[in-house]
Amino acid sequence: MRHPTSSDMQKLYAYHANVQGLPGMLGSLDCMHWRWNLCPNAYHGQYTNGNYHYPTVVLEVVASQDLWFCHVFFGSAGSINDVNILNNSPIFSNVYGNTAPYSSFILRETEYNFGHYLVDGVYPDLSVFVKLFHVRMTLKGTDLREFKKAKKDIERACGALKNRWSSKRSKG
């Protein structure tokens, strides 16, 4: 796991543009609940929400099609949702701090300075997020299937993490 360089970003752009028809995409962003088996009793209430009857911590991940994790933010309370995780996450700190690698791309004759991430519908409407709901209105047939396939990259990556590091799997 490491942050992408400018060269890495260009390779990600090329893959997503050529294979999936999604120019400017860096990867998929999602959160998953990770069961915290050794949670101290004093923290059970803070780290348990209505969907799970056991304590969890939330893992925010950006992953590419080849299971490369270029961003991981781990440890937020299990009772926090994806948007609150995003608000606490350092995912855009390099952008705000002007230390992000150069990663511009051109789409429909417009130059963009930052790539975008494929996300679920719960994320805010920001230029760095592309949601299936918005794409469904404009894409048809093969393009939509490729988009759904790209979204499954993050689900597969999270599943691989859970299979590798978790003794007891949790939903999420």
mmCIF file of C-alpha atoms in Angstrom:
data_model
loop_
_atom_site.group_PDB
_atom_site.id
_atom_site.type_symbol
_atom_site.label_atom_id
_atom_site.label_comp_id
_atom_site.label_asym_id
_atom_site.label_seq_id
_atom_site.Cartn_x
_atom_site.Cartn_y
_atom_site.Cartn_z
ATOM 1 C CA MET A 1 0.000 0.000 0.000
ATOM 2 C CA ARG A 2 1.329 3.402 -0.998
ATOM 3 C CA HIS A 3 0.049 6.666 -2.381
ATOM 4 C CA PRO A 4 0.010 6.848 -6.190
ATOM 5 C CA THR A 5 2.695 8.761 -8.040
ATOM 6 C CA SER A 6 1.987 10.791 -11.186
ATOM 7 C CA SER A 7 3.061 7.779 -13.236
ATOM 8 C CA ASP A 8 0.700 5.497 -11.286
ATOM 9 C CA MET A 9 -2.164 7.917 -11.856
ATOM 10 C CA GLN A 10 -1.557 8.012 -15.588
ATOM 11 C CA LYS A 11 -1.616 4.180 -15.686
ATOM 12 C CA LEU A 12 -4.884 4.126 -13.734
ATOM 13 C CA TYR A 13 -6.378 6.738 -16.067
ATOM 14 C CA ALA A 14 -5.308 4.729 -19.108
ATOM 15 C CA TYR A 15 -6.720 1.452 -17.769
ATOM 16 C CA HIS A 16 -10.094 2.886 -16.786
ATOM 17 C CA ALA A 17 -10.415 4.901 -19.997
ATOM 18 C CA ASN A 18 -9.419 2.066 -22.357
ATOM 19 C CA VAL A 19 -10.954 -0.939 -20.630
ATOM 20 C CA GLN A 20 -13.962 0.489 -18.810
ATOM 21 C CA GLY A 21 -14.657 3.700 -20.699
ATOM 22 C CA LEU A 22 -14.233 5.825 -17.542
ATOM 23 C CA PRO A 23 -11.559 8.468 -18.241
ATOM 24 C CA GLY A 24 -10.062 10.190 -15.219
ATOM 25 C CA MET A 25 -11.008 7.471 -12.744
ATOM 26 C CA LEU A 26 -8.460 6.698 -10.019
ATOM 27 C CA GLY A 27 -10.335 3.849 -8.348
ATOM 28 C CA SER A 28 -13.351 2.983 -6.256
ATOM 29 C CA LEU A 29 -13.940 4.439 -2.801
ATOM 30 C CA ASP A 30 -16.014 2.657 -0.188
ATOM 31 C CA CYS A 31 -16.247 1.911 3.515
ATOM 32 C CA MET A 32 -16.673 -1.420 5.242
ATOM 33 C CA HIS A 33 -17.298 -2.476 8.809
ATOM 34 C CA TRP A 34 -14.609 -4.632 10.358
ATOM 35 C CA ARG A 35 -15.549 -6.678 13.400
ATOM 36 C CA TRP A 36 -13.601 -5.676 16.513
ATOM 37 C CA ASN A 37 -13.428 -8.911 18.487
ATOM 38 C CA LEU A 38 -11.294 -7.520 21.331
ATOM 39 C CA CYS A 39 -13.192 -4.278 21.869
ATOM 40 C CA PRO A 40 -13.110 -3.230 25.549
ATOM 41 C CA ASN A 41 -16.559 -3.339 27.160
ATOM 42 C CA ALA A 42 -16.401 0.405 27.867
ATOM 43 C CA TYR A 43 -16.368 1.114 24.091
ATOM 44 C CA HIS A 44 -19.077 -1.337 22.964
ATOM 45 C CA GLY A 45 -21.791 1.330 22.720
ATOM 46 C CA GLN A 46 -19.665 3.730 20.693
ATOM 47 C CA TYR A 47 -18.494 1.078 18.234
ATOM 48 C CA THR A 48 -21.802 -0.752 17.718
ATOM 49 C CA ASN A 49 -24.603 0.422 15.453
ATOM 50 C CA GLY A 50 -28.055 -0.910 14.607
ATOM 51 C CA ASN A 51 -26.901 -3.016 11.653
ATOM 52 C CA TYR A 52 -24.401 -5.001 13.697
ATOM 53 C CA HIS A 53 -24.878 -6.489 17.139
ATOM 54 C CA TYR A 54 -21.167 -6.429 17.852
ATOM 55 C CA PRO A 55 -18.529 -3.661 17.832
ATOM 56 C CA THR A 56 -16.958 -2.702 14.504
ATOM 57 C CA VAL A 57 -14.431 -0.206 13.239
ATOM 58 C CA VAL A 58 -14.858 1.285 9.795
ATOM 59 C CA LEU A 59 -12.254 0.967 7.074
ATOM 60 C CA GLU A 60 -12.306 3.504 4.221
ATOM 61 C CA VAL A 61 -10.538 2.162 1.144
ATOM 62 C CA VAL A 62 -9.619 3.276 -2.359
ATOM 63 C CA ALA A 63 -8.707 0.283 -4.477
ATOM 64 C CA SER A 64 -7.970 -0.287 -8.140
ATOM 65 C CA GLN A 65 -8.916 -3.203 -10.372
ATOM 66 C CA ASP A 66 -5.747 -5.132 -9.469
ATOM 67 C CA LEU A 67 -6.357 -4.953 -5.681
ATOM 68 C CA TRP A 68 -3.906 -2.098 -5.179
ATOM 69 C CA PHE A 69 -4.945 -0.097 -2.114
ATOM 70 C CA CYS A 70 -3.798 3.480 -2.608
ATOM 71 C CA HIS A 71 -5.727 4.875 0.375
ATOM 72 C CA VAL A 72 -6.757 3.315 3.672
ATOM 73 C CA PHE A 73 -8.290 5.096 6.654
ATOM 74 C CA PHE A 74 -8.940 2.736 9.533
ATOM 75 C CA GLY A 75 -10.315 2.937 13.036
ATOM 76 C CA SER A 76 -13.385 5.144 13.014
ATOM 77 C CA ALA A 77 -16.201 4.103 15.298
ATOM 78 C CA GLY A 78 -18.586 1.562 13.813
ATOM 79 C CA SER A 79 -21.555 3.812 14.499
ATOM 80 C CA ILE A 80 -20.323 6.408 11.983
ATOM 81 C CA ASN A 81 -21.626 6.379 8.386
ATOM 82 C CA ASP A 82 -19.620 6.715 5.133
ATOM 83 C CA VAL A 83 -20.086 10.489 4.815
ATOM 84 C CA ASN A 84 -18.898 11.161 8.381
ATOM 85 C CA ILE A 85 -15.895 8.909 7.738
ATOM 86 C CA LEU A 86 -15.121 10.962 4.628
ATOM 87 C CA ASN A 87 -15.278 14.190 6.665
ATOM 88 C CA ASN A 88 -12.625 12.828 9.056
ATOM 89 C CA SER A 89 -10.527 11.112 6.414
ATOM 90 C CA PRO A 90 -7.173 12.441 5.170
ATOM 91 C CA ILE A 91 -7.974 11.321 1.588
ATOM 92 C CA PHE A 92 -7.874 14.877 0.214
ATOM 93 C CA SER A 93 -5.226 16.298 2.559
ATOM 94 C CA ASN A 94 -2.601 16.193 -0.206
ATOM 95 C CA VAL A 95 -4.943 18.179 -2.453
ATOM 96 C CA TYR A 96 -5.607 20.791 0.243
ATOM 97 C CA GLY A 97 -1.913 20.924 1.153
ATOM 98 C CA ASN A 98 -0.825 21.314 -2.502
ATOM 99 C CA THR A 99 1.298 18.154 -2.295
ATOM 100 C CA ALA A 100 -0.804 16.017 -4.641
ATOM 101 C CA PRO A 101 1.089 14.693 -7.669
ATOM 102 C CA TYR A 102 0.246 16.230 -11.030
ATOM 103 C CA SER A 103 -2.632 14.181 -12.385
ATOM 104 C CA SER A 104 -4.613 16.145 -14.916
ATOM 105 C CA PHE A 105 -6.658 14.571 -17.686
ATOM 106 C CA ILE A 106 -8.821 15.879 -20.508
ATOM 107 C CA LEU A 107 -12.439 14.874 -20.982
ATOM 108 C CA ARG A 108 -14.670 16.421 -23.651
ATOM 109 C CA GLU A 109 -12.111 19.170 -24.292
ATOM 110 C CA THR A 110 -12.041 20.205 -20.615
ATOM 111 C CA GLU A 111 -8.925 19.759 -18.495
ATOM 112 C CA TYR A 112 -9.423 18.445 -14.963
ATOM 113 C CA ASN A 113 -6.718 18.748 -12.301
ATOM 114 C CA PHE A 114 -7.796 15.815 -10.154
ATOM 115 C CA GLY A 115 -9.097 12.367 -10.924
ATOM 116 C CA HIS A 116 -12.367 11.027 -9.653
ATOM 117 C CA TYR A 117 -13.508 8.070 -7.591
ATOM 118 C CA LEU A 118 -16.381 5.701 -8.159
ATOM 119 C CA VAL A 119 -18.679 5.808 -5.099
ATOM 120 C CA ASP A 120 -22.065 4.736 -3.778
ATOM 121 C CA GLY A 121 -25.039 7.067 -3.864
ATOM 122 C CA VAL A 122 -24.623 8.174 -0.229
ATOM 123 C CA TYR A 123 -21.579 10.335 -0.940
ATOM 124 C CA PRO A 124 -22.007 14.085 -1.506
ATOM 125 C CA ASP A 125 -22.230 15.568 -4.985
ATOM 126 C CA LEU A 126 -18.626 16.601 -5.532
ATOM 127 C CA SER A 127 -16.694 16.740 -8.795
ATOM 128 C CA VAL A 128 -14.306 14.052 -7.517
ATOM 129 C CA PHE A 129 -17.121 11.506 -7.083
ATOM 130 C CA VAL A 130 -18.946 9.601 -9.815
ATOM 131 C CA LYS A 131 -22.051 7.695 -8.782
ATOM 132 C CA LEU A 132 -23.812 4.871 -10.615
ATOM 133 C CA PHE A 133 -27.142 6.697 -10.291
ATOM 134 C CA HIS A 134 -25.920 9.656 -12.383
ATOM 135 C CA VAL A 135 -24.170 7.477 -14.935
ATOM 136 C CA ARG A 136 -27.224 5.243 -15.427
ATOM 137 C CA MET A 137 -29.063 8.222 -16.911
ATOM 138 C CA THR A 138 -26.461 8.773 -19.630
ATOM 139 C CA LEU A 139 -24.990 5.332 -20.387
ATOM 140 C CA LYS A 140 -26.665 2.383 -22.050
ATOM 141 C CA GLY A 141 -25.791 -1.231 -22.740
ATOM 142 C CA THR A 142 -22.136 -2.178 -22.616
ATOM 143 C CA ASP A 143 -20.989 1.081 -21.000
ATOM 144 C CA LEU A 144 -23.304 0.564 -18.027
ATOM 145 C CA ARG A 145 -22.122 -3.044 -17.605
ATOM 146 C CA GLU A 146 -18.497 -1.869 -17.597
ATOM 147 C CA PHE A 147 -19.357 0.774 -15.020
ATOM 148 C CA LYS A 148 -20.965 -1.821 -12.733
ATOM 149 C CA LYS A 149 -17.954 -4.081 -13.227
ATOM 150 C CA ALA A 150 -15.660 -1.225 -12.171
ATOM 151 C CA LYS A 151 -17.758 -0.664 -9.044
ATOM 152 C CA LYS A 152 -17.359 -4.327 -8.125
ATOM 153 C CA ASP A 153 -13.570 -3.809 -7.923
ATOM 154 C CA ILE A 154 -13.929 -2.228 -4.493
ATOM 155 C CA GLU A 155 -16.269 -4.952 -3.251
ATOM 156 C CA ARG A 156 -13.781 -7.592 -4.398
ATOM 157 C CA ALA A 157 -10.892 -5.729 -2.763
ATOM 158 C CA CYS A 158 -12.742 -5.420 0.556
ATOM 159 C CA GLY A 159 -13.637 -9.111 0.394
ATOM 160 C CA ALA A 160 -9.996 -10.015 -0.218
ATOM 161 C CA LEU A 161 -8.968 -7.951 2.812
ATOM 162 C CA LYS A 162 -11.522 -9.627 5.035
ATOM 163 C CA ASN A 163 -10.570 -13.096 3.831
ATOM 164 C CA ARG A 164 -6.897 -12.410 4.427
ATOM 165 C CA TRP A 165 -6.993 -10.624 7.795
ATOM 166 C CA SER A 166 -10.239 -11.480 9.536
ATOM 167 C CA SER A 167 -10.773 -14.597 11.630
ATOM 168 C CA LYS A 168 -14.534 -13.992 11.691
ATOM 169 C CA ARG A 169 -16.072 -12.250 8.728
ATOM 170 C CA SER A 170 -18.625 -9.494 9.199
ATOM 171 C CA LYS A 171 -21.140 -8.041 6.775
ATOM 172 C CA GLY A 172 -20.455 -4.695 5.201
#
